[in-house]
XYZ file of C-alpha atoms in Angstrom:
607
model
C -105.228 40.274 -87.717
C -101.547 41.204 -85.937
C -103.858 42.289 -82.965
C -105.808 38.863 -82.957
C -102.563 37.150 -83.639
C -101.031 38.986 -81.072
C -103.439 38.062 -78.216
C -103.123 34.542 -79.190
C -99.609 34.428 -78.293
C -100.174 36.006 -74.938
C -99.664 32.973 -71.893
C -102.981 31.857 -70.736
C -103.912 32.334 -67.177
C -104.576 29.244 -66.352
C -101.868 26.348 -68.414
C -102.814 23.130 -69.808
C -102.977 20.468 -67.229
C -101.107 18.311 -69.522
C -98.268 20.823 -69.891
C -98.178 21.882 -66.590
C -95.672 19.331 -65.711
C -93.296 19.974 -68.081
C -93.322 23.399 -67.848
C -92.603 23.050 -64.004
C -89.983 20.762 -64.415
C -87.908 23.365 -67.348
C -88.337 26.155 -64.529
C -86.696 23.651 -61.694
C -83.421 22.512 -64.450
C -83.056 25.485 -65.166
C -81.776 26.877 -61.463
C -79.714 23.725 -60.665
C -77.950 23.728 -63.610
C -76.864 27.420 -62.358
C -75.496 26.190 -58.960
C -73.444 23.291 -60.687
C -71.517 25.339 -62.769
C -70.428 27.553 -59.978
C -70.084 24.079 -57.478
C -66.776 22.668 -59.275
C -64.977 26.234 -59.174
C -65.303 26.062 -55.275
C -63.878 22.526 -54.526
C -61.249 23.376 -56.876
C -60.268 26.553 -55.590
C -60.546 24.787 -51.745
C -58.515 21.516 -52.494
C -55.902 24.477 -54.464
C -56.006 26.407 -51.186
C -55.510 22.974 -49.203
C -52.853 22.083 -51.568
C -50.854 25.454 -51.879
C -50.539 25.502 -48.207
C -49.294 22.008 -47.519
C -46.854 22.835 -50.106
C -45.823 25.760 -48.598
C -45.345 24.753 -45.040
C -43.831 21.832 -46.160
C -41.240 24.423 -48.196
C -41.342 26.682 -45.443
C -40.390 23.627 -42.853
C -37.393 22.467 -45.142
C -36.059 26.189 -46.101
C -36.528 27.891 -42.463
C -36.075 25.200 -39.949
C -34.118 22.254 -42.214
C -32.205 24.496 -44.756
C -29.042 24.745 -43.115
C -29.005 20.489 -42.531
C -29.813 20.284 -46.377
C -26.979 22.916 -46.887
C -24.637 21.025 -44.904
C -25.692 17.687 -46.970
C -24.978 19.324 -50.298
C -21.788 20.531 -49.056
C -20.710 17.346 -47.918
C -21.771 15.364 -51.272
C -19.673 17.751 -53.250
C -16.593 18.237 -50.439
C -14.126 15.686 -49.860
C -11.634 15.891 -46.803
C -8.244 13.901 -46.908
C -6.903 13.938 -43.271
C -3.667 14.053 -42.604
C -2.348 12.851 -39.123
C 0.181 14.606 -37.525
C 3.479 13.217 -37.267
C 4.255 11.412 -33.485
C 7.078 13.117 -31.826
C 10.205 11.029 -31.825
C 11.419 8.911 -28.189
C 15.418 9.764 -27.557
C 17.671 8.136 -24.822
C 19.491 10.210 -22.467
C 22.297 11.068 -24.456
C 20.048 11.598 -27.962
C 19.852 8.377 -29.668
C 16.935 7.453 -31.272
C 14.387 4.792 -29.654
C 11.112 5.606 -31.327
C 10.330 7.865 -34.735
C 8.194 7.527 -37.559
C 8.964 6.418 -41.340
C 6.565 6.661 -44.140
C 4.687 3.670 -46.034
C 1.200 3.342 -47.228
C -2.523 3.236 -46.600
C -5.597 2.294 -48.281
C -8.649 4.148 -48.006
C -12.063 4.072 -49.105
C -14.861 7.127 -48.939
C -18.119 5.884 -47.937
C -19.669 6.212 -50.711
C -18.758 3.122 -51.997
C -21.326 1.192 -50.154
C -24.278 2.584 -52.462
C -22.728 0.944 -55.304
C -24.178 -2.521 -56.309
C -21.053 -4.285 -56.535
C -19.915 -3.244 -53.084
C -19.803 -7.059 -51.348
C -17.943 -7.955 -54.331
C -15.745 -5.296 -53.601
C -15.304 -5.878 -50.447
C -14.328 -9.360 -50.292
C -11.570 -8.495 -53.057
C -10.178 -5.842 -50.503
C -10.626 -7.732 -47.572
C -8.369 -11.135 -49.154
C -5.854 -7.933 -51.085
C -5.165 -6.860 -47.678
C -5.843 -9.507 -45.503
C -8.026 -8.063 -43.024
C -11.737 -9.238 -42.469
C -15.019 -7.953 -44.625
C -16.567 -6.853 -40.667
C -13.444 -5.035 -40.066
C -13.996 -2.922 -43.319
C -18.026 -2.632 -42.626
C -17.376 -1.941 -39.050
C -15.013 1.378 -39.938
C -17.750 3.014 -42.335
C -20.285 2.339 -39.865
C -17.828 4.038 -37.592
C -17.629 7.321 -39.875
C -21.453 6.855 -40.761
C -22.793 6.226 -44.562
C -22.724 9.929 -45.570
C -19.008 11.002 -43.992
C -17.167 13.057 -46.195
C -13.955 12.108 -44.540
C -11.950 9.361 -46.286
C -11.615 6.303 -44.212
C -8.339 4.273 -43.238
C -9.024 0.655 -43.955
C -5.616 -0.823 -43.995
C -2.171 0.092 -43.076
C 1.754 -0.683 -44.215
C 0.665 -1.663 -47.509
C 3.333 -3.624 -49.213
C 4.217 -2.965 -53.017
C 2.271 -5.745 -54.269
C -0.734 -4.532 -52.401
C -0.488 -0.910 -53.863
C 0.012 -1.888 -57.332
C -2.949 -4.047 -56.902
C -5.383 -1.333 -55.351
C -4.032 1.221 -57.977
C -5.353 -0.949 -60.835
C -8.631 -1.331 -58.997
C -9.326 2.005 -58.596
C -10.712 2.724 -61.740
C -13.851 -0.569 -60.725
C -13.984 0.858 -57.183
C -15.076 4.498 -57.474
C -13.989 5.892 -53.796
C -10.896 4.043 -53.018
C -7.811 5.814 -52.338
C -4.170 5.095 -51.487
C -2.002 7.796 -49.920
C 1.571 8.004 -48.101
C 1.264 8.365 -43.969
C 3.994 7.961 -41.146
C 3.904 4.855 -38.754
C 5.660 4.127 -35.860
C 9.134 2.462 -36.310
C 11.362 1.329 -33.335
C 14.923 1.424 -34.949
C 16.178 -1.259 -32.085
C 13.467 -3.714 -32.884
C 12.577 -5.620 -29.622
C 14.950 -3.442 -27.449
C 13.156 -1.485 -24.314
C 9.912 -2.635 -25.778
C 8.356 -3.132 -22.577
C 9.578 0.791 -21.588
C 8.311 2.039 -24.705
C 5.621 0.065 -25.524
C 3.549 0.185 -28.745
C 1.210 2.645 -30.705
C -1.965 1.596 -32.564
C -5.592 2.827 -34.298
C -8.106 3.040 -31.246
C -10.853 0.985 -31.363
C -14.657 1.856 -31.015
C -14.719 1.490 -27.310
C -11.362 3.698 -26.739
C -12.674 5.895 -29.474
C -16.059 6.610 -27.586
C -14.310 7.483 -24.428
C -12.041 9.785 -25.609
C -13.762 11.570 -28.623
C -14.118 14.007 -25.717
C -10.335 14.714 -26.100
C -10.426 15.839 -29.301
C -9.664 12.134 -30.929
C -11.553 10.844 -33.936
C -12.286 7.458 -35.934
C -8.635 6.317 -37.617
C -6.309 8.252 -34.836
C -2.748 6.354 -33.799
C -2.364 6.505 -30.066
C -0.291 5.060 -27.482
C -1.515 1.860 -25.813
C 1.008 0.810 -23.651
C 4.287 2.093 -21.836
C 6.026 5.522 -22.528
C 3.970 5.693 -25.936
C 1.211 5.576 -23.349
C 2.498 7.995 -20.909
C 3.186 10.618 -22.997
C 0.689 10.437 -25.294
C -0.214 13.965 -24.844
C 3.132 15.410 -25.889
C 3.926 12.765 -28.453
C 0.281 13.000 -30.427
C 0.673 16.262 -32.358
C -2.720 17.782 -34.020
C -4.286 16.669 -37.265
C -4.050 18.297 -40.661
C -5.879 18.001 -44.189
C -6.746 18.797 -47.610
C -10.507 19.755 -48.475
C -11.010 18.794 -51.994
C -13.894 19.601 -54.311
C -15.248 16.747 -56.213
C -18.224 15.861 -58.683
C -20.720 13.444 -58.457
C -17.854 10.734 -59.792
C -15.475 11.637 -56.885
C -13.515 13.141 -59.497
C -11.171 15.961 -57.590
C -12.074 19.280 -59.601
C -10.073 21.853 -57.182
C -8.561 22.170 -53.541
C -10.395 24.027 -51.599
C -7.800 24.736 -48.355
C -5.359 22.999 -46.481
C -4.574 22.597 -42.790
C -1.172 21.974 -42.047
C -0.433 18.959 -38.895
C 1.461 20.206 -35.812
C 3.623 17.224 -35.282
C 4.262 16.173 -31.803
C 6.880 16.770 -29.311
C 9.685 15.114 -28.995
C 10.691 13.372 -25.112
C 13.849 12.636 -24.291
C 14.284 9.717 -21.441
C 16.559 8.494 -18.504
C 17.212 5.129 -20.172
C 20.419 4.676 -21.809
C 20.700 2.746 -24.773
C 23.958 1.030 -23.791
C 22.839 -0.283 -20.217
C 19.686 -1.113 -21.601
C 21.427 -3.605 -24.180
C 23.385 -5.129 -21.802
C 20.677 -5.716 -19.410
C 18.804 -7.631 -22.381
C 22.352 -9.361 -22.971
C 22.794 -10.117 -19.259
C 19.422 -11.482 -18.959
C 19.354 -13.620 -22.518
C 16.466 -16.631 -22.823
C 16.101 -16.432 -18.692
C 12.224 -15.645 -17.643
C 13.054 -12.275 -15.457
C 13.767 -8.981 -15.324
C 16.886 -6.287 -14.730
C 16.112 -2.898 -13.668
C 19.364 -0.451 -13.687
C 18.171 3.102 -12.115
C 20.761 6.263 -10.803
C 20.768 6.303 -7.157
C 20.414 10.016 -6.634
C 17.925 11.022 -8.797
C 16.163 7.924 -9.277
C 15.974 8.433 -13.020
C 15.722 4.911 -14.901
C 19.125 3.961 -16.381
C 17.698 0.376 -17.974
C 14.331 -1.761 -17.648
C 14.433 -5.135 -19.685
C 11.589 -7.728 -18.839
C 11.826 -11.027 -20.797
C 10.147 -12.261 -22.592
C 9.502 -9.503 -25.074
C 8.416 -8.477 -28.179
C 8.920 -6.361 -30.990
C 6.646 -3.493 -31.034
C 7.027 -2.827 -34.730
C 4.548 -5.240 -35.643
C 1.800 -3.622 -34.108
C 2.960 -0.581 -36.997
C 1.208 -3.097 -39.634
C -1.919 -5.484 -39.702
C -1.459 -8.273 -37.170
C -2.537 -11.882 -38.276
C -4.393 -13.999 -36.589
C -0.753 -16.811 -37.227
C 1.336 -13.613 -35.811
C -0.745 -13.243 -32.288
C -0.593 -16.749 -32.044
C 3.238 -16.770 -32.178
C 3.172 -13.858 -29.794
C 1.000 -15.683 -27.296
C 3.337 -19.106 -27.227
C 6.220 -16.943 -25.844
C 4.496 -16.643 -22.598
C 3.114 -13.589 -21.696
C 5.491 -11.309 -23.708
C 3.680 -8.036 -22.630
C 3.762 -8.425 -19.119
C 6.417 -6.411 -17.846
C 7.753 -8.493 -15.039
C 10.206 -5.175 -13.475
C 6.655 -3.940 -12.323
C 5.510 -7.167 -10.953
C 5.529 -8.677 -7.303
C 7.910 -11.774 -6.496
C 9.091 -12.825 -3.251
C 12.205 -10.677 -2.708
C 14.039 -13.161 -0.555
C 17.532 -12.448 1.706
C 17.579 -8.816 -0.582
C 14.823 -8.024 1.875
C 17.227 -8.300 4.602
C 18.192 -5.017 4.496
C 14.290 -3.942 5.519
C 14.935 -6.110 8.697
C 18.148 -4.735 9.325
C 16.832 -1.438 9.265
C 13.740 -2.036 11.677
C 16.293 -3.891 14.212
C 18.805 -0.687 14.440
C 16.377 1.776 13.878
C 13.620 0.537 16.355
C 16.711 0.581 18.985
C 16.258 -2.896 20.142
C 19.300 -4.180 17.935
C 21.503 -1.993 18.152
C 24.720 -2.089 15.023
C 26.792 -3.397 17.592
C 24.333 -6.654 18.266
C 25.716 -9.861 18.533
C 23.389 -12.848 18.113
C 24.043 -16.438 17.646
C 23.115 -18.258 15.258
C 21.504 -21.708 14.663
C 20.321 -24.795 12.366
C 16.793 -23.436 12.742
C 14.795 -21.194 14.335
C 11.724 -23.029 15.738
C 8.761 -20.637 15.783
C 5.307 -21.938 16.832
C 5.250 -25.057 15.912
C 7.480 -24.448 12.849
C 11.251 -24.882 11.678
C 12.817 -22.029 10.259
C 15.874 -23.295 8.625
C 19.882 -21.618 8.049
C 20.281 -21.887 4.528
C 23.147 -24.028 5.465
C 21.834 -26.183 7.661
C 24.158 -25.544 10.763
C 24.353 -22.163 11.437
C 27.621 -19.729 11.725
C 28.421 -18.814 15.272
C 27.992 -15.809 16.837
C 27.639 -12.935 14.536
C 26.905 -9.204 14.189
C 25.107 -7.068 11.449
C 27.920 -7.253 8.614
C 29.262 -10.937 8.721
C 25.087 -11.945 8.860
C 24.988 -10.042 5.537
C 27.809 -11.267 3.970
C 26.734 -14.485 4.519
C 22.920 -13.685 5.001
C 22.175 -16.018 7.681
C 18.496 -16.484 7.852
C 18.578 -17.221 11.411
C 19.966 -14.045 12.482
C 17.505 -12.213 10.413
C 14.895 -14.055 11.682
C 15.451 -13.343 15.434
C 15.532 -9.611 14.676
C 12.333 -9.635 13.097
C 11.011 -11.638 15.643
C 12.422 -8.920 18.406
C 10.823 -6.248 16.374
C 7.787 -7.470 16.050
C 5.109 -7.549 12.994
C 3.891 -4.366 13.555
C 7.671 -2.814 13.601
C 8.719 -4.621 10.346
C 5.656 -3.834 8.389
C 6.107 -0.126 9.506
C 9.893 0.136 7.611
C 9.171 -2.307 4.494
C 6.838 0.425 3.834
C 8.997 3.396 4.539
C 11.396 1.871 2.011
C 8.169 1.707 -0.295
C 7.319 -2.184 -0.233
C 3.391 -2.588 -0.529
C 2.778 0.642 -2.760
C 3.305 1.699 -6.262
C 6.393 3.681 -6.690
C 4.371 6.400 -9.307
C 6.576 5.538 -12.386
C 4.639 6.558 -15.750
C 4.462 3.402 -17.013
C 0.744 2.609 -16.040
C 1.191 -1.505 -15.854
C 2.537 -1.315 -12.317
C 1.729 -3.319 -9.754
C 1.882 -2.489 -5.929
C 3.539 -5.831 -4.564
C 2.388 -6.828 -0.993
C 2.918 -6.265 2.561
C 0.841 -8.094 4.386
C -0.331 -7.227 7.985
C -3.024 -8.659 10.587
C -6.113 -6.708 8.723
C -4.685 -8.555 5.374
C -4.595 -11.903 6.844
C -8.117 -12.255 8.082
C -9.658 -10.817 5.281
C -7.494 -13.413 3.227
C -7.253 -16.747 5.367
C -9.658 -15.739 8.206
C -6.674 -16.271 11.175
C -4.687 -13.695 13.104
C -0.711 -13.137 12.480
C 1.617 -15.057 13.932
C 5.281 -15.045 14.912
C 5.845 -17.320 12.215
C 4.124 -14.878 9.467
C 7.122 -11.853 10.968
C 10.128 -14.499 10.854
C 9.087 -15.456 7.331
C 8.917 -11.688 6.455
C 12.300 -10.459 7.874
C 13.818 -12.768 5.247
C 11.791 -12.010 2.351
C 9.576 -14.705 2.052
C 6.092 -15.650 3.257
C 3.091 -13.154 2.019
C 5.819 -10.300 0.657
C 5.698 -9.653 -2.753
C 7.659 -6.833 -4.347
C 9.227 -5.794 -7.756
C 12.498 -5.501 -9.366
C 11.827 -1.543 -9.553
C 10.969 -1.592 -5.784
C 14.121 -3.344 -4.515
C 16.112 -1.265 -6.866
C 14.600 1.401 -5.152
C 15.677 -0.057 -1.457
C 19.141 -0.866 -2.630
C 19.159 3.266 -3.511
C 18.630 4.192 0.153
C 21.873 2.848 1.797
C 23.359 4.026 -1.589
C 23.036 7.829 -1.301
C 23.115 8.447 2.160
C 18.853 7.579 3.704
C 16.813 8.902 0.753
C 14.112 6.960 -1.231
C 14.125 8.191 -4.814
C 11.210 8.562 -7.270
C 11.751 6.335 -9.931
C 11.320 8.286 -13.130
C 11.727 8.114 -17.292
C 11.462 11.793 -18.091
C 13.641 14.016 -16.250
C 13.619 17.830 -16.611
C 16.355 20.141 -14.757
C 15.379 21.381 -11.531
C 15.402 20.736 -7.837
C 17.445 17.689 -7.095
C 15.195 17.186 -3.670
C 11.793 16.658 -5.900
C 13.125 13.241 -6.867
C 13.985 11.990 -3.597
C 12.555 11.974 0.394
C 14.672 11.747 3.248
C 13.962 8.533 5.360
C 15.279 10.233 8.474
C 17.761 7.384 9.050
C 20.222 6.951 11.995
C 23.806 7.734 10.615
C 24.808 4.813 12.486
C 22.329 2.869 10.286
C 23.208 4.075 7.343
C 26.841 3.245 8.165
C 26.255 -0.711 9.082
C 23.881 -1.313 6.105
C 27.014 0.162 3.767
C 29.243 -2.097 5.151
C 26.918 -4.616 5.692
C 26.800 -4.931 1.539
C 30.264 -4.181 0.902
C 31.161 -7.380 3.030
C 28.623 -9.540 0.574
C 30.636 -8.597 -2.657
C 34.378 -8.543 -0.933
C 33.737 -11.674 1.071
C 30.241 -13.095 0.754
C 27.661 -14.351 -1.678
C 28.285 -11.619 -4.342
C 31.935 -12.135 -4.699
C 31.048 -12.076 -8.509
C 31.033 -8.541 -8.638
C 34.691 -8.336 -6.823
C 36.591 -7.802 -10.254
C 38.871 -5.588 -11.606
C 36.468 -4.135 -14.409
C 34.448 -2.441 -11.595
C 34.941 -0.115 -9.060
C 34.439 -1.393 -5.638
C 30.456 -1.992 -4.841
C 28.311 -3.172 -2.588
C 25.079 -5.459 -3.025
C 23.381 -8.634 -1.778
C 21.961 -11.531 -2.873
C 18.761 -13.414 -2.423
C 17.394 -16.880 -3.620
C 13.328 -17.236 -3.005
C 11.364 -20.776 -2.984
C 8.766 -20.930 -5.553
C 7.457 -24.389 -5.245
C 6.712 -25.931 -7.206
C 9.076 -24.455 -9.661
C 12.568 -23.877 -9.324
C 13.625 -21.026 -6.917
C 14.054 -17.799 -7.705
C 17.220 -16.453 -8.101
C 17.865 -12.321 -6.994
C 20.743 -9.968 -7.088
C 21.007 -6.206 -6.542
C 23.910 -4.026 -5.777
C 25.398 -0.255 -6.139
C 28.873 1.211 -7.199
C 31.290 2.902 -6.519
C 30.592 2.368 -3.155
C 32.313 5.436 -1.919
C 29.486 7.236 -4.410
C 27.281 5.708 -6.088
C 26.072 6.171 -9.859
C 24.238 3.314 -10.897
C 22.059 0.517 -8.682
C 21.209 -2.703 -10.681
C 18.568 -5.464 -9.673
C 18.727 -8.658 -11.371
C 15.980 -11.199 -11.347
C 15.582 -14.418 -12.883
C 12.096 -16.152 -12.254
C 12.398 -19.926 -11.905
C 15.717 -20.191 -12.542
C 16.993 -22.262 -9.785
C 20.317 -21.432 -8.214
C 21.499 -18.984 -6.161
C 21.212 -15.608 -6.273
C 25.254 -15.101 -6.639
C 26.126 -17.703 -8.800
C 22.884 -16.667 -11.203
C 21.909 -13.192 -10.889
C 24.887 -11.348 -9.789
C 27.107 -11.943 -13.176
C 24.087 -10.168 -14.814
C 24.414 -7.158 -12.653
C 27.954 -7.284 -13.281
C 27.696 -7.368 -17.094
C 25.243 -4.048 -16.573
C 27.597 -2.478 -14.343
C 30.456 -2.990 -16.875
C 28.449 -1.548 -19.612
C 27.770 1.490 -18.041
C 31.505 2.059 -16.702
C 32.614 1.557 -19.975
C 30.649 4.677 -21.585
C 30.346 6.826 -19.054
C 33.327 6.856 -17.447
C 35.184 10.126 -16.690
């Protein structure tokens, strides 16, 4: 029975057709089911391999080759620097008196981080009415620094007490915003010299893009006009600061090191408070200009330009009401000691020189002298209007007869005349630090066509020799000319800072005739004890010497011109007046102002 049972349950050779199927069909599952168990293993362990390597260059990418920029990041978001500007150097006159130094108020500032806060344009307009400056002025300065600076950023300066109470109780709404003591600029004398010293204030984007090369950054106070200007280098100094640690608040939770500011140097100039005032005296409400300078050396005793302005204001934030006021003064910055005018009979002494020195007119000429000269055409009038005789070098002087003057530049020649205006310096800038100077003119034939397409004329030389016509020179440059007969032939180099040294490196020899020399000296010291500057013939001065000059300026009123020298036997001071418009002549208006300066510097310097 188990056998038979046994060979029943043996396959058959041959299957059932009707199970054939079916059996097929197990054998077939059964295989794929196999492969699709093993199928899901191998896109998983590919799309791991996929995804563990674009993890791990991306790690490898920001470790190796971003790492230190992320470093730097974190640093920054948990480092806060407080700069500290140096302290400017302080500005002394000759004799140590203060003209420029620093005193300490307050500033707001804000770290960037602000920005990311929600309530930032709220902010911002609060700040901007608190401290009157404008929202794009604010935005504009942390665009400046950049979103992420770590450096706290100066948004207002010269805060008042008001102001700082207010921003201390906002403080605690305005996460970032920090006030903090710094030094300004303070002028002591106000409105005194301000053209000589000129002004300090924050550079702007464009100044700060060309000289971030320098070593300047965003927020730095630098000199934007006159000796604040000039010296910038020395005054400057080198920034300092605190690097604080802070949390993700801008809570301070240590100091982490301090740099201490080198403050700047201090320069000490040629001007001289004294003179200085009374040149600002002397010259009062008048539209002009005195320039008071020492003959030998030609360091600057005085330079007063009106009108002025006080450059303390530029120490806080100037209103759009306070510009305005500025403005209706008329041109209060332009310094009008470094700007051409039409020099007038001063300019005689130029002509003199080219007549004696060219040999023609010799300092024992004799020439007669008329109503007019009639040149081309063209009536060249005697300020008179009859003439004085026959006369020689000194009594035309005294008396500055046009007509005389006019025949010797005529004799010359243009070519003769242009050649000593420009010896004395006349056309070109004298190379004073302050960087507002202007060259004046001398005109020749090459100028003229350029200008007004026609050649030079006799005319163009007799309007020359007395100052008029195309010429054009400044108060510094006649001061200058007035030096030469002064100390014996040489033209100085006009100059604020003066260091001890060789005497000769301020000064060039002209290589004038002795003979020269000697008529031009007496030639001025006949104007003040007999002529047109009889003002300065007083007892509060020693004797001088000078010369005045009155220039048309149609159609205005006529310039009115005085410069002069004392004492004449050897000379310490030379002082130019000029008074632009003022009508007049140049010894009843401009050489009481040169007395006044000459007074004030006898009286404090005298031996």
């Amino acid at each position: 029975m188990w056998f038979k049972q046994s060979s029943q349950s043996q396959w058959p050779t041959t299957p059932p057709t009707d199970n054939y199927s079916s059996y097929d069909t197990r054998q077939k599952k059964t295989n794929r089911t196999i492969g699709q168990q093993r199928q899901p293993l191998f896109i998983m362990l590919f799309v791991s391999v996929i995804l563990l390597g674009a993890i791990g260059s991306r790690l490898a990418f920001l470790q190796l080759l971003q790492g230190e920029d992320f470093r730097t990041k974190a640093e920054d978001n948990r480092v806060r620097i407080v700069p500290k500007p140096p302290v400017r150097g302080n500005i002394f006159d000759r004799k140590g008196r203060v003209l420029a130094s620093t005193r300490l108020t307050h500033a707001a500032y804000l770290w960037p981080m602000v920005v990311n806060q929600p309530d930032w344009p709220d902010n911002r307009r609060y700040l901007a009415q608190l401290l009157s400056v404008s929202e794009d002025s604010i935005e504009n300065k942390i665009q400046q620094a950049g979103y992420n600076a770590s450096t706290l950023i100066r948004i207002a300066r010269s805060l008042s007490p008001a102001q700082i109470t207010a921003l201390e109780e906002f403080k605690t709404e305005l996460n970032g915003l920090e006030v903090d003591i710094e030094t300004v600029r303070d002028y002591p004398n106000k409105t005194m010299a301000a053209h000589v010293l000129g002004y300090t204030g924050e550079l702007n984007a464009e100044e700060l893009r060309r000289r971030r090369s320098e070593g300047y950054r965003l927020g730095d106070i630098v000199g934007k006009m006159g000796v604040e200007a000039a010296y910038e280098q020395q005054l400057r100094g080198e920034w300092g600061g605190i690097e604080l640690e802070v949390d993700g608040a801008g809570k301070v939770m240590k100091v982490l090191g301090q740099k201490v500011g080198q403050p700047g140097k201090d320069v000490t100039l040629t001007l001289d408070i004294d003179v200085q005032k009374a040149a600002e005296v002397a010259l009062g409400e008048r539209i002009g200009a005195v320039v008071a300078l020492n003959p030998q050396t030609g360091g600057v005793l005085a330079m007063a330009s009106n009108p002025t302005f006080d450059p303390n204001i530029f120490s806080t934030q100037i209103t759009p009401q306070t510009w305005k006021r500025l403005q209706k003064k008329g041109n209060p910055f332009v310094n009008r000691a470094l700007r051409g005018f039409p020099p007038a009979s001063t300019f005689k002494i130029v002509t003199a020189t080219a007549g004696m020195e060219s040999g023609k007119y010799p300092p024992n000429t004799i020439l007669s002298t008329f109503a007019y000269l009639n040149v081309g055409g063209t009536a060249f009038g005697e300020w008179n209007r009859a003439g004085f005789g026959p006369m020689g070098y000194v009594r035309a002087m005294a008396w500055s007869s046009n007509t005389f003057h006019g025949q010797i530049g005529r004799g010359v020649g243009g070519p003769t005349l242009i050649k000593y205006s420009r010896l004395y310096g006349f056309g070109s800038k004298t190379g004073i630090e302050l960087g507002e100077e202007a060259a004046g003119l001398i005109a020749d034939n090459e100028w003229k066509l350029k200008n007004y397409e026609w050649e030079w004329t006799d005319g163009d030389t007799v309007n020359m020799s007395i100052g008029q016509g195309f010429t054009q020179a400044t108060p510094l440059q006649v001061a200058i000319m007035f030096a030469v007969p002064g100390n014996g032939g040489y033209r100085v180099q006009p100059h604020f800072f003066e260091q001890e040294g060789d005497l000769e490196k301020w000064r060039t020899s002209m290589e004038l005739k002795p003979t020269t020399l000697k008529t031009l000296r007496e030639s001025l010291r006949a104007v003040v004890s007999s002529g047109t500057g009889k003002a300065l013939n007083v007892p509060s001065l020693p004797p001088s010497a000078g010369k005045s000059g009155t220039a048309e300026a149609p159609p205005g009123d006529s310039h009115a011109w005085f410069g002069g020298f004392a004492p004449y036997d050897n000379p310490e001071i030379v002082v130019v007046a000029f008074a632009e418009h003022s009508g007049g002549g140049g010894g009843s208006v401009a050489a009481p102002m040169v007395r006044q300066v000459m007074e004030a510097y006898f009286q404090n310097n005298s031996n």
